Coordinates of C-alpha atoms and ligand atoms in Angstrom, one line a residue:
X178 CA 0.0 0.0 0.0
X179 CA 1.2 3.7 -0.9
X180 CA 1.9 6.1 1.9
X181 CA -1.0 8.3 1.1
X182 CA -3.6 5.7 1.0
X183 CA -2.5 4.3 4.3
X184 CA -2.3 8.2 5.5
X185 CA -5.5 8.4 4.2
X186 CA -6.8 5.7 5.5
X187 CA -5.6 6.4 8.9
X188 CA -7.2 9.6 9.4
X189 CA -10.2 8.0 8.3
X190 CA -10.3 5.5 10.9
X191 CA -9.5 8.4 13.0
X192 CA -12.4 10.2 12.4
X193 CA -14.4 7.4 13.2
X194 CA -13.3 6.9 16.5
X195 CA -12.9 10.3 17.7
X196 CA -15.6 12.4 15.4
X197 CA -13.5 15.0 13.9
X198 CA -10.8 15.2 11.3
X199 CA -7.3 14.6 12.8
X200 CA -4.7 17.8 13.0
X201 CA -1.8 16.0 12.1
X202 CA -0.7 12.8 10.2
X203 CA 2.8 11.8 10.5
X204 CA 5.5 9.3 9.2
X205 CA 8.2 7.6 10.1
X206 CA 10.0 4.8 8.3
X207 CA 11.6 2.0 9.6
X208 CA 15.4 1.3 8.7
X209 CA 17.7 -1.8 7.0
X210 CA 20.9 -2.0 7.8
X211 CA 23.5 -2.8 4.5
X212 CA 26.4 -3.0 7.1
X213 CA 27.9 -2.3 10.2
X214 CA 26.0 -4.5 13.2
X215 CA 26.2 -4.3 16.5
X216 CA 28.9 -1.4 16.0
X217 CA 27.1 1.2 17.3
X218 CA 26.6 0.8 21.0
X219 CA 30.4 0.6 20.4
X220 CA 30.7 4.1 19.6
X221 CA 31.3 2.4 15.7
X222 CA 30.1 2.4 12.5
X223 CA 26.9 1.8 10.4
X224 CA 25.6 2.3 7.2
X225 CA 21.6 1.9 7.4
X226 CA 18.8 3.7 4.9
X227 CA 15.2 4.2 6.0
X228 CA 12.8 2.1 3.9
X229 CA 9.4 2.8 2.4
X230 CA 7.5 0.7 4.6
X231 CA 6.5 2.7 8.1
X232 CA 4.1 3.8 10.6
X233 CA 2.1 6.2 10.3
X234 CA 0.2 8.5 13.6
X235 CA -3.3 10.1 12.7
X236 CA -3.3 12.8 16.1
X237 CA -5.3 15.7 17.5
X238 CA -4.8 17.0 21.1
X239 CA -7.1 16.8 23.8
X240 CA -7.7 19.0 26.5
X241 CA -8.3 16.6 29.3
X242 CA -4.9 15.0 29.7
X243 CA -6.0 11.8 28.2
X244 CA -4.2 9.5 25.9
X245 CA -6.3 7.1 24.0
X246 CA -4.2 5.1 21.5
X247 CA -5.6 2.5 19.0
X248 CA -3.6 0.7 16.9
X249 CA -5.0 -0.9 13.4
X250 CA -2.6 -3.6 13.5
X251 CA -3.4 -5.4 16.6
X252 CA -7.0 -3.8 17.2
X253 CA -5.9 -2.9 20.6
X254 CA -6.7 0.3 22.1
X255 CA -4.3 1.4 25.1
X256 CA -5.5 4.4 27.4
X257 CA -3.7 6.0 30.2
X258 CA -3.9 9.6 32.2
X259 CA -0.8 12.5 31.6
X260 CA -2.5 13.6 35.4
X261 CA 0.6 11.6 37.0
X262 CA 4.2 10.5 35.7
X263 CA 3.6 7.7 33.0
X264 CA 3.6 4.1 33.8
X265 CA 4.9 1.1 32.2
X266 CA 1.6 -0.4 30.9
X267 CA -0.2 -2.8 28.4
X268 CA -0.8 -3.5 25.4
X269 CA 3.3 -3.8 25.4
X270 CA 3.8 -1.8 22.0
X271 CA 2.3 1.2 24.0
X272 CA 5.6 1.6 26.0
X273 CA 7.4 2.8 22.9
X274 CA 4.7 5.7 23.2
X275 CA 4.9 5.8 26.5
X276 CA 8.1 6.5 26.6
X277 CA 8.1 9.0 24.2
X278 CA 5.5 11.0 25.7
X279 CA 7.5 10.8 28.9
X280 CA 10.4 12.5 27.6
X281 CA 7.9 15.6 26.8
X282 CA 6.3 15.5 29.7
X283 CA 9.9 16.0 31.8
X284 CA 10.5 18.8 29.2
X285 CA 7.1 19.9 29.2
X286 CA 4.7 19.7 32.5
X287 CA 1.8 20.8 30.9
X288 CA 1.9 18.1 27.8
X289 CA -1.9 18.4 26.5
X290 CA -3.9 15.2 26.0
X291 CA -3.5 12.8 22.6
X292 CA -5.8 10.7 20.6
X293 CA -3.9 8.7 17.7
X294 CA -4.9 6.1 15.9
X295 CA -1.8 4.4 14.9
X296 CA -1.0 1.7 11.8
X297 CA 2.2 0.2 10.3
X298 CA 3.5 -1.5 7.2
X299 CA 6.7 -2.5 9.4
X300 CA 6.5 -6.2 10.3
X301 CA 6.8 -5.3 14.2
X302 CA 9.9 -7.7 15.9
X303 CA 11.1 -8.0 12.6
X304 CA 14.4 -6.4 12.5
X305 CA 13.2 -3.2 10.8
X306 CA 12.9 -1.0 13.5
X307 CA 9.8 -1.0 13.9
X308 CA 10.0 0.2 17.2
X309 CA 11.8 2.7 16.5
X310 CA 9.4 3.8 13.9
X311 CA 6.5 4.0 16.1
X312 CA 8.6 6.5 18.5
X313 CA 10.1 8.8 15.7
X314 CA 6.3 9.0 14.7
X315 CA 5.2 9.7 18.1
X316 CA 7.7 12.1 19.1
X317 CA 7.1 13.6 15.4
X318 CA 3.3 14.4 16.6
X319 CA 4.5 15.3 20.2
X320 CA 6.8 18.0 18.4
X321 CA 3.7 19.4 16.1
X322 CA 1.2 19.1 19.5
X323 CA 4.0 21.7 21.3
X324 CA 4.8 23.5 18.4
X325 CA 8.0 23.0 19.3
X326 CA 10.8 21.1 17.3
X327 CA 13.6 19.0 18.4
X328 CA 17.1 19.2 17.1
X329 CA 17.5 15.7 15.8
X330 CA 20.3 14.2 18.2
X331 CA 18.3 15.4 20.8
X332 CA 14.8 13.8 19.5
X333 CA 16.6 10.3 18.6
X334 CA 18.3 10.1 22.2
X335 CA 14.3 10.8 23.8
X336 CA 13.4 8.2 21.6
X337 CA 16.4 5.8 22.5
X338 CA 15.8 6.6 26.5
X339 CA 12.0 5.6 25.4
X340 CA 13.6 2.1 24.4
X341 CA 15.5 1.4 27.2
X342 CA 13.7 2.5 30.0
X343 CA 9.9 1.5 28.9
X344 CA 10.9 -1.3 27.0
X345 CA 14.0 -2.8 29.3
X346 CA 16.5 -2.8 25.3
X347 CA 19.8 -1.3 25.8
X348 CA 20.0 -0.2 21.7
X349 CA 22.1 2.1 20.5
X350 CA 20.9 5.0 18.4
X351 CA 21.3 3.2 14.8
X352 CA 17.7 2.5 14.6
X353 CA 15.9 6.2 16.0
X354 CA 18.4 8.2 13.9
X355 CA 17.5 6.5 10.9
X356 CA 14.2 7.2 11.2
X357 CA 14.8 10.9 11.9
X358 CA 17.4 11.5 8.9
X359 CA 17.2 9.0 6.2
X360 CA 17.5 11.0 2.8
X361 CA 15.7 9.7 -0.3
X362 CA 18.0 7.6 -2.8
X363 CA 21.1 7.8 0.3
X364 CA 22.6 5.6 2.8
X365 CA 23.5 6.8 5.8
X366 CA 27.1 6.4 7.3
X367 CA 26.5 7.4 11.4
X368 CA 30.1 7.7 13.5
X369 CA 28.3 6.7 16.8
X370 CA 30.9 8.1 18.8
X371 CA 30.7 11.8 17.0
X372 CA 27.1 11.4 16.0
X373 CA 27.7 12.7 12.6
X374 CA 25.8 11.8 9.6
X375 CA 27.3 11.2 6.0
X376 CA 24.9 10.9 3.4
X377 CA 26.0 7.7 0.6
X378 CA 24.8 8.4 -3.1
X379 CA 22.5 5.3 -3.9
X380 CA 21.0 5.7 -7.0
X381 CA 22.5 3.3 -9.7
X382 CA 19.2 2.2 -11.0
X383 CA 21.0 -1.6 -11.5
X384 CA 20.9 -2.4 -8.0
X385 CA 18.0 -3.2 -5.7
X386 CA 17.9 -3.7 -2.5
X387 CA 16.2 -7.3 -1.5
X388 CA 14.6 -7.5 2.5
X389 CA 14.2 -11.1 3.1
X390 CA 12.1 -11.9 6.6
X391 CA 12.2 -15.1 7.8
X392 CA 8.9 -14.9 9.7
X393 CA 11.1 -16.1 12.5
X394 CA 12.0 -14.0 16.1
X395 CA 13.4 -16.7 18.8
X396 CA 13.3 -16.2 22.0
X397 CA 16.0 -14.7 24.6
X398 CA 16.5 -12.2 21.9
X399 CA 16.4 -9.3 24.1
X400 CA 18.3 -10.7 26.8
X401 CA 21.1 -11.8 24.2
X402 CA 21.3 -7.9 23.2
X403 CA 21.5 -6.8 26.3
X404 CA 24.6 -9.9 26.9
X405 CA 26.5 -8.5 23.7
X406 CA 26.6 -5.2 24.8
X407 CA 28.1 -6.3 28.3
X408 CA 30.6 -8.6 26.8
X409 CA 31.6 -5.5 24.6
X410 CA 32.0 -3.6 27.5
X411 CA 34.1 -5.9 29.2
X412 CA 36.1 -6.3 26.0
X413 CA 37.0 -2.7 26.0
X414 CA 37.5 -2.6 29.6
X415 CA 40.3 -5.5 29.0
X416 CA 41.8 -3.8 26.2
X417 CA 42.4 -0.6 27.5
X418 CA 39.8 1.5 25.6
X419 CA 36.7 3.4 26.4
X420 CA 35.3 1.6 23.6
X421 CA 35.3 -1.2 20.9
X422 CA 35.9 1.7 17.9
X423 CA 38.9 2.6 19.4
X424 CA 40.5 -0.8 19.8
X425 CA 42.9 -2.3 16.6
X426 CA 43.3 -5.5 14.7
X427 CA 47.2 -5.6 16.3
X428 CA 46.1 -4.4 19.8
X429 CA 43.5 -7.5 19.9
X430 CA 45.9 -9.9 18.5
X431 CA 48.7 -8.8 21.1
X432 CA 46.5 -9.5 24.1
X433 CA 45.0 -12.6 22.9
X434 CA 47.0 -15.0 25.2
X435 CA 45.1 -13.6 28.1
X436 CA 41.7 -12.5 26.6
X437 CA 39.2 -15.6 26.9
X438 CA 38.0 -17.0 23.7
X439 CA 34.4 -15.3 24.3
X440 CA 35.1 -12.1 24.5
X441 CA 38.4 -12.3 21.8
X442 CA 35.7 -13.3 19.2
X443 CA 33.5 -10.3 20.2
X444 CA 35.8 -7.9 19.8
X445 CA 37.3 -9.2 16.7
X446 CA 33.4 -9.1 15.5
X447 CA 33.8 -5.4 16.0
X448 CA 36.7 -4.0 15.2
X449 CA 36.3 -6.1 11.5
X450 CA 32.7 -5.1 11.4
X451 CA 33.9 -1.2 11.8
X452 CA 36.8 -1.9 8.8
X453 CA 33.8 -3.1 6.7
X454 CA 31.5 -0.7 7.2
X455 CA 33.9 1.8 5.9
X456 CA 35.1 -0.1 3.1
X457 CA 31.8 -0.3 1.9
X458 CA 30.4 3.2 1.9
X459 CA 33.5 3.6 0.1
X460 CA 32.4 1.1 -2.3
X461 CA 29.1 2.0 -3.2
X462 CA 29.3 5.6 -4.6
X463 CA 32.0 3.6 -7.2
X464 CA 29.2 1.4 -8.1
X465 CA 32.0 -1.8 -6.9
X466 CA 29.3 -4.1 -6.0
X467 CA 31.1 -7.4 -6.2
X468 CA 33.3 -5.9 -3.6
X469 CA 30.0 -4.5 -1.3
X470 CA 28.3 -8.1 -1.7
X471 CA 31.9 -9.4 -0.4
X472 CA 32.0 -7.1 2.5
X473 CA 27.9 -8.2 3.0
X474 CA 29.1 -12.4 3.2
X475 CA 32.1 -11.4 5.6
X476 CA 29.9 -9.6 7.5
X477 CA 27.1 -12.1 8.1
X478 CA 30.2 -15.0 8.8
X479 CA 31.1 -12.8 11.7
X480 CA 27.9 -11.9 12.9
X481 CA 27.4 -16.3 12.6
X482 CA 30.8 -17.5 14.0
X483 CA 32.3 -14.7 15.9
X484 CA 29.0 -13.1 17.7
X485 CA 26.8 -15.7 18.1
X486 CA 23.7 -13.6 16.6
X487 CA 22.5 -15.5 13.3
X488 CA 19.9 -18.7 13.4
X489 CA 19.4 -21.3 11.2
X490 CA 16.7 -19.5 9.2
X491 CA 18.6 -16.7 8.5
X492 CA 22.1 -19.0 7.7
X493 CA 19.6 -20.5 5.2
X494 CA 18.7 -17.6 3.4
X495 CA 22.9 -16.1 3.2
X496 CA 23.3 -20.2 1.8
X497 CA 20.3 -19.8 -0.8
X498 CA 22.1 -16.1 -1.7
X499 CA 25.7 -17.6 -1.6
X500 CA 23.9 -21.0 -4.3
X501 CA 22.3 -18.0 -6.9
X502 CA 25.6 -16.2 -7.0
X503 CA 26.6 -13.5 -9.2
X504 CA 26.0 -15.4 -12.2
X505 CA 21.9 -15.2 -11.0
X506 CA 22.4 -11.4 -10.2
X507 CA 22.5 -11.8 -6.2
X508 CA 25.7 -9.5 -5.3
X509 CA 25.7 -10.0 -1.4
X510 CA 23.7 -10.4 1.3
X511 CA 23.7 -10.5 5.4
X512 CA 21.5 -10.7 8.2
X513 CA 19.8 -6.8 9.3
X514 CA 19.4 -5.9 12.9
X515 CA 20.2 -7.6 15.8
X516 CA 20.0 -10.7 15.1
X517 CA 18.2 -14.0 16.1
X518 CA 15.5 -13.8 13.7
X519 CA 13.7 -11.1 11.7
X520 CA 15.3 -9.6 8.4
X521 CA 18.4 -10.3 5.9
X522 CA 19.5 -8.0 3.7
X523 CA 20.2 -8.4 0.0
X524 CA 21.6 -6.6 -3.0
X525 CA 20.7 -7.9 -6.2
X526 CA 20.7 -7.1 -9.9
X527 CA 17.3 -5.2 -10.7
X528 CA 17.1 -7.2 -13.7
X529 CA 16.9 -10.8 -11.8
X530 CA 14.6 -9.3 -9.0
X531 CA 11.4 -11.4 -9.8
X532 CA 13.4 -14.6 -10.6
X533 CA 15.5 -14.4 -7.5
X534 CA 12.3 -13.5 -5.2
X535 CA 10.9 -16.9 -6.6
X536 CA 14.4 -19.0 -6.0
X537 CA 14.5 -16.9 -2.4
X538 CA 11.0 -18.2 -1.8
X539 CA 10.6 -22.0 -2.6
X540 CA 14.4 -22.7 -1.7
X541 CA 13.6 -20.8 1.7
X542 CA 10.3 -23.0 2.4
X543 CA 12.3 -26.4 1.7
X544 CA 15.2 -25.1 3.7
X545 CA 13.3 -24.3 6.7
X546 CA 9.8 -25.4 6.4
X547 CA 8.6 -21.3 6.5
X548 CA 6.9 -18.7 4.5
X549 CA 9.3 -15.8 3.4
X550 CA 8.3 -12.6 2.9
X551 CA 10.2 -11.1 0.2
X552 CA 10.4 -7.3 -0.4
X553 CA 12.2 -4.3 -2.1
X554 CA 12.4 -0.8 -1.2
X555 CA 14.7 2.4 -2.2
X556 CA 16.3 4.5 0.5
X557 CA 13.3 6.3 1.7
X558 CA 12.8 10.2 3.4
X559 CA 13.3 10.4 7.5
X560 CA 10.2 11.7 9.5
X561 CA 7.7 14.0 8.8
X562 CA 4.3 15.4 9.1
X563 CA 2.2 14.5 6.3
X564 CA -0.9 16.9 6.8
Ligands
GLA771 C1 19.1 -3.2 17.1 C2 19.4 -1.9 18.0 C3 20.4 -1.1 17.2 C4 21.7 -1.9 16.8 C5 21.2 -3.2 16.1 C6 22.4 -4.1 15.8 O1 18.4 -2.8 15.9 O2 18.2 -1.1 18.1 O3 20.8 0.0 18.0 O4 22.5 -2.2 17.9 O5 20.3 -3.9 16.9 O6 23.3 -3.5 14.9

C-alpha cells in the first residue's frame, strides 16, 4: 500500500473513532541496515537507509490530559492519564509511546492530551525497527502538538531513552536516527561516537535492494542484546579502551594470550565489522558491488561465528544467496538488525529481481519449512508530518 492511501486511510479510521478530522498525520519509516551491526553501542560504525515501509500516527490533542491510543494492527486500544508521571503499561507496544511521551512530559509539565490512531506496514519484531518507527512517529506528533521542534540528536536520544527504560532494550541510536534523517536515494554512514551523519549516493538504478524476513524471532533475543553489549563492555574494559571503535586488529591480536576465547571473538566481530563498514560506503558511490556483496558475506560470517547472533533461518537464506551467485544477479547479502531472527538484507541485480524473489521463496520453504516474505524498497525520506 502507498503512503497516502494508508495516510488516508488512517485519518479515516481516526475520524471514526474520535468524530473529527485529525490535525496532524505523520510518518516515520523503519530502517535496513546494508552494514555495520552491532557497531554502534560501540561508539562504531553503520551504514543503514530508512525504507518505504513505516508507521504512520493520525493525532489531535485533547484537553483533558488523556491518551487514548488505537492501533490498526493489533485492534488494541491502550489508554492511560498525563495527570501523573507515565507508567509502564499494556498493550506492550504502547511503552514505545509511553516512553516517548514521557520524555515531553519531563520537558514539558503541561503536555496536553493525545488521541492517535496508529497503523504500520513494518513487520513489528522483525528487525526493521519497527519500534523505532512507532517513536520517531510519536515524538514527530509530540513536536507538532508543542509546536515546538527538536534538534534531531536530541529527538533520537528521547526516543532511545524511550527504548531502554519502557521497554528494558539497551539499543544504540542506529535504529531512531535513521528514522529521523534517512534522505531519499542515500545511505546513511553514522560515526556513533561523533554522531555525525554522511549521506551515501545510492541511486545506480541496476541495484535493488532485497529485504528477506524469515517470519522467525526466537526467543531470549532481548536478553542476548543486552549480553553483547556487556561482553563489549568488558572487552573494551580488557583492552584498555573506552570503547570497541577505538581498539585495533594488532592491539587485539597482542592480548589474545590472556583474553578468553568469548570475549576475543567479540571484539574481533567489532573491530572487522567497523573496517567493513567503511570499506563499503567507500564502495558503493564507485558502483564496486562485487566488492560491497563481499563485504555483506564477511559480515554475516562474523555476525554467525564470531558473535553468536545469526539462526538457522537466516544461515539459510545467506546459503540460498551464496547458491544464486553473481551469475543469478544476487551481489551479497547479510543478516539486518540484531540478530536471532527477523530480516536479511540483500543486493541484487534489478534485472533478476522477480526470478530471485521466486528462487528466495521455494528454496527458503524447503530449507526451513517457512513462509518468506520477500520485499524491495529504495532508500526512503526520515520523519515527517504529512498533513
Ligand atoms: C538493534 C538496535 C540497534 C543496533 C542493532 C544491531 O536494531 O536497536 O541500536 O544495535 O540492533 O546492529
Amino acid at each position: 500500500m502507498s503512503l497516502d492511501l494508508m495516510a488516508e486511510r488512517t485519518a479515516t479510521l481516526f475520524a471514526r473513532c474520535f468524530g473529527h478530522p485529525p490535525r496532524w498525520v505523520a510518518a516515520a519509516p523503519g530502517r535496513v541496515n546494508l552494514i555495520g551491526e552491532h557497531t554502534d553501542y560501540n561508539s562504531g560504525f553503520v551504514l543503514p537507509m530508512a525504507i518505504e515501509q513505516c508507521t504512520v500516527i493520525a493525532a489531535d490533542a485533547n484537553d483533558n490530559r488523556d491518551v487514548t491510543l488505537h492501533s490498526v494492527t493489533t485492534g488494541e486500544t491502550a489508554r492511560f492519564s498525563l495527570r501523573q508521571a507515565i507508567q509502564r503499561g499494556e498493550p506492550a507496544w504502547s511503552n514505545y509511546v509511553r516512553g516517548v511521551l514521557a520524555g515531553f512530559q519531563r520537558r514539558h509539565k503541561n503536555l496536553p492530551g493525545l488521541d492517535a490512531v496508529i497503523d504500520s506496514s513494518l513487520p513489528y519484531g522483525g528487525g526493521l525497527a519497527s519500534s523505532a518507527a512507532l517513536e520517531v512517529a510519536a515524538a514527530t506528533v509530540a513536536e507538532s502538538m508543542l509546536d515546538r521542534p527538536l534538534k534531531s540528536l536530541d529527538k533520537a536520544l528521547l526516543c532511545q531513552r524511550a527504548e531502554h527504560e519502557f521497554a528494558g532494550v539497551p539499543c544504540g541510536i542506529m535504529d531512531q536516527f535513521t528514522s529521523i534523517l534517512g534522505q531519499k536515494d542515500r545511505a546513511l554512514l553514522l560515526d556513533c561516537r561523533s554522531t555525525t551523519m554522511t549521506p551515501i549516493l545510492m541511486t545506480d538504478p541496476t541495484v535493488t535492494v532485497l529485504i528477506v524476513n524469515t517470519n522467525v524471532r526466537h526467543k531470549l533475543a532481548e536478553s542476548k542484546y543486552a549480553e553483547r553489549r556487556a561482553e563489549c563492555e568488558s572487552a573494551a574494559t580488557r583492552l584498555g579502551v573506552s570503547a570497541l571503535r577505538e581498539a585495533t586488529v594488532e592491539q587485539l591480536e597482542a592480548a589474545s594470550a590472556t583474553l578468553e576465547p568469548v570475549v576475543l571473538r567479540r571484539a574481533r566481530h567489532v573491530i572487522t565489522e567497523n573496517a567493513r563498514t567503511l570499506q563499503a560506503a567507500q564502495a558503493i558511490p564507485e558502483s564496486d558491488w562485487p566488492k560491497v556483496g563481499r563485504l555483506m558475506y564477511e559480515s554475516h560470517a562474523s555476525l554467525r561465528k564470531d558473535y553468536e547472533v545469526s539462526c538457522p533461518e537466516l544461515d539459510a537464506v545467506v546459503e540460498i544467496a551464496q547458491e544464486i551467485g553473481e551469475a543469478g544477479g544476487m551481489l551479497g547479502c547479510r543478516m539486518t538488525g540484531a540478530g536471532f531472527g527477523g530480516c536479511a538484507v540483500s543486493l541484487v541485480r534489478t534485472e533478476a529481481v522477480p526470478l530471485i524473489r521466486r528462487k528466495i521463496d521455494h528454496a527458503y520453504e524447503r530449507k526451513s519449512g517457512r513462509q518468506a516474505n520477500i520485499f524491495v524498497s529504495r532508500p526512503a525520506d526520515g520523519a515527517r508530518i504529512l498533513k
